[in-house]
Amino acid sequence: MGHFAGYHPFVNLVYFVIVIGISMFFMHPVFLVLSLGGGIAYSFYLKGAKTAKVFLRGMMPVCLLMAAINPLFNHEGATMLFYLKNGNPITLESIVYGWGSGMMMAGIVLWFSVFNEVMTSDKLMYLFGKALPAFSLMLSMSLRFVPRFTEQIKKVSQAQQCIGRNITSGTVPERAGHGMKILSITTTWALENSVETADSMKSRAYGLRGRTNFSIYRFDKRDRGLMALLLGSAAVLLSCIRSRTLSVLYFPVFTMNVTSPVAVLSYVLYGLLCALPVILNVLEDIKWRSLRSGI
Amino acid sequence: MALFEIRHLTFYYPDSEAPALKDVNLSVEEGEFLVVCGKSGCGKSTLLRHFKTAMAPYGKREGELIFDGRRLTEVSVREQGARIGYVLQSPDNQIVTDKVWHELAFGLENLGYETGVIRLRVAEMASFFGIQTWFMKKVDELSGGQKQLLNLAAVMAMQPDLLVLDEPTSQLDPLAAGDFLATLRKINAELGTTIVLIEHRLEEVLACADQVLVMEDGAVLASAPPRDLAGLIRGNDMFRAMPAPMRIFDALKGTGKCPVTVREGREWLGGLRRTGGADPGEALTAPSAPEKSALPGRSGQAGGKSVMSGGADPAGQTGRKSAEKPVIELRDIWFRYEKDLPDVVRDLNMQVKKGELFCLLGGNGTGKTTTLNLIGRIRKPYRGKILIEGREIGNYKESELYGALLGILPQNPQCLFVKDTVEEDLWEMVGKKHDTGRMDTVIDQTEIRHLLKSHPYDLSGGEQQRAALAKVLLLDPGIILLDEPTKGMDGFYKQKLAGILKGLTREGRTILMVSHDIEFCAEFGDTCAMFFHGSVAASRPAREFFMGNSFYTTAANRMARRWYPDVVTVGDVVQRWKDADGAPGSAGMNPEADKESGSADGRYGV
């Protein structure tokens, strides 16, 4: 899954919050392009050719739809291009805004697909567990329960089919009746089994005061370093946005900040931030290659 | 000093007149390996639940429970949680979390250990049990055997002094069960953990037990080291559950040290033959002669030509059961679950005759259950034909196939029940027709009349199997498919099931069963087939089948094959011994044995 995913889950989470947060709330065209580029690169690193599928099926349609629909409903902006039949104007600004929000949506879809890959249930559970210990155990138990329940339903309906109780044939009331029976008996089954699970928990001293939460993660020096880097660059970017060194305005007229050296530097910084996982992963790959050739 | 002591324990379940436990006295020494056995419902599980306050059943209780010198009720929950480990029957239900590592840490989390301590303990346990390779996996991805091993490891991570296990292997196949028991032995020997175990696979477990407790109707029937057990329970039903060497020893009125394992049984039988009047010289040549002549016939040819042709060309059978048309016929069946996956069933040819009990044996994952699903039309082969009563399976309508023709019992009989009582469940099957006559016949046939008012889930494994069988029988099927019907059953229930199955075959019904249970198939099967690598490796009448195998055969055969290559069951060994004893001098047995293996050669040979 790459080197970046091997960092502490908290570092992973902070990273995604910063990158996704900025590209969600700050629709700066340069930032949108950088975020999209970084997302595509990381997705390609993690999933390879599958990225193309995500791109074509998820992002492109969203992007195009937003670009096409926005001008039809949004008539703000000073530069009118032409009038629609119902008398509403189409403005240049609304088209630009449509493209901008399309790209933003595409970027978010992409980053969330990467998020899913990196933030496995273990990691989420660990993070939740830090805040709400009982919730983390409940989540873990339901993650175990749901697949078992569906599996049992499958088994029961198969067994029922073999004694002529098929839910895929017969009249609708018959099928509904069989389906209900299966659901009700499987629920009974689940309750029955949960008694034994409860026994097993009790016999392993569940319910005592002072339960701890074990995790397989450790926040080490490497994590601290990356965390500082992430928080530092987030602070720089946010202060740039606050001080209007970086700014963007779509309506009434599209305006952007001037391309000052500080602005350029912050572009570079955000670009590096978006590409950070890929950079870390590739650096690690190169290190491995040199290590191997050293052997 | 005893680690755990039970003094005069009597226990009544609520609303029950009869005690579930009657004046039980028991003392478990530190480091001891105690095996508890008895018929289902004899109170052994109830007894084991008393070993831990958290697990103790509700009801009226008299007597004393002493753990490490203190009354059990005075030992805190925390201490009990850590020092008394408990492993239950079902591998699945005991697992609480969704990840292996989390499950291992669960108990330690409850006890409030710090991450560093848990990490070390979990690492220790994972290494001891060989879990490292699947440490990060989801528990759904594990096999049954791995799950149960995980349960054991999760309990051992809490470093208990006493480990209590309630039939931990009953849901496992023999191989996984063997692994599990070996691990227990290792825990007992290397860590010195005291073990109390309920088990009905006595063949494997008695060899490592220090003490055996046999229970009957809530009371202790016998408590002795395994070697002294035979004399104490002779004539009792439970004696039938003892390992084959012990039963043979007893039936032949052996003296001295009672053999428990096959190896000891062999040595003892050899010694008996030597002292039994035979010339020592002859006794020495005897073992080698039949063995030598037998070997090529058995592993050579049986492993070569006749094995390969066993399924495809039933020439060996046509002589006996001529011209009879097979009820189930599989021709060149190939099957795989998905296009990219490997074949599960390859080039399978098999015939099942009318009215026989056909046993399909074989290891895990060889495709036995899949074959059953193919015959039951739950899956479709991508090549080959399945004929049922001469007609291709695909040509039957669903209502024709599942009913008068095929009755299918899934591996877990629970899947068949949909109602709150057994009786309602049976009526659900017949629907409006109200054929009371048929209902009564089936209820009597499967011996479940006393269970009619119970909830199907409250029955024991053996009872569930019979109730499910009753449900299927109401459809009056000509062919019954069973998937491991003896799983989790004790010897007594197996006998009962065998009687029922035999009755059904006498009615002209055909039974095809998939099983791991060699002893059961040897004793009751008509034809046995060995399934291997997606196809039938050999299919022969049961007796011939087990005689021909050297490893995959019954304990009685393994023990006595040197001298009597054709024996399969305990009864056979005893019979042969007595026959030979009656003959002038037991030396007369050797040529006979030679002849026997010679004729066996003739049968399997070219």
XYZ file of N, CA, C and O in Angstrom, chain A residues 9 17 19 25 65 67-68 87 93 106 113 123 132 143 165 182 190 222 237 245 248 268 280:
92
model
N -1.892 6.233 11.834
C -3.208 6.592 11.281
C -3.579 8.055 11.509
O -4.229 8.670 10.661
N -7.388 15.430 5.895
C -8.226 16.566 6.303
C -7.686 17.843 5.681
O -8.443 18.648 5.120
N -5.620 18.276 2.952
C -5.689 18.330 1.489
C -7.142 18.446 1.015
O -7.487 19.313 0.207
N -12.852 23.932 0.304
C -13.326 25.255 0.696
C -12.602 26.406 0.016
O -12.962 27.547 0.195
N -20.962 17.358 -15.702
C -22.316 17.675 -15.276
C -22.352 19.032 -14.579
O -23.205 19.877 -14.882
N -20.215 21.449 -14.834
C -19.887 22.503 -15.787
C -21.096 22.837 -16.655
O -21.344 23.988 -17.002
N -21.878 21.831 -17.014
C -23.013 22.047 -17.898
C -24.205 22.620 -17.153
O -24.917 23.488 -17.656
N -35.313 33.772 -21.374
C -34.908 35.121 -21.016
C -33.787 35.199 -20.012
O -33.312 36.272 -19.694
N -18.889 34.081 -16.117
C -18.499 33.732 -14.748
C -19.150 32.412 -14.298
O -18.519 31.592 -13.650
N -14.597 16.542 -8.659
C -13.784 15.441 -9.190
C -12.618 15.158 -8.257
O -12.324 13.999 -7.932
N -11.562 8.295 -2.776
C -11.289 6.916 -3.201
C -9.914 6.482 -2.693
O -9.714 5.329 -2.313
N -7.637 1.259 10.983
C -7.134 2.584 11.322
C -8.265 3.482 11.811
O -8.116 4.187 12.804
N -13.825 7.307 21.529
C -14.954 6.599 22.137
C -14.632 5.108 22.209
O -14.940 4.367 21.287
N -18.625 -5.279 12.431
C -17.895 -5.646 11.220
C -17.772 -7.164 11.096
O -17.648 -7.705 10.009
N -38.567 -24.855 -1.142
C -39.016 -23.542 -0.659
C -38.110 -22.479 -1.273
O -37.298 -21.884 -0.604
N -37.255 -16.987 6.341
C -35.795 -17.089 6.373
C -35.208 -15.975 7.218
O -34.338 -16.194 8.071
N -29.097 -15.585 15.013
C -28.112 -14.594 15.441
C -28.218 -14.360 16.944
O -27.205 -14.281 17.646
N 9.402 9.458 13.215
C 9.078 9.687 11.819
C 7.690 10.338 11.706
O 7.474 11.276 10.959
N -0.329 28.016 4.527
C -1.346 28.187 3.488
C -2.546 28.964 4.016
O -3.049 29.874 3.365
N -3.143 37.030 0.346
C -2.054 36.827 -0.598
C -2.538 35.852 -1.654
O -2.173 35.911 -2.822
N -9.443 34.303 -4.488
C -10.145 34.100 -5.737
C -11.582 34.553 -5.552
O -12.163 34.394 -4.476
N 3.694 26.280 -4.833
C 4.672 25.183 -4.774
C 4.432 24.338 -3.530
O 4.433 23.097 -3.567
N 6.919 10.493 -1.130
C 7.424 9.617 -0.066
C 7.527 8.172 -0.557
O 8.522 7.488 -0.333
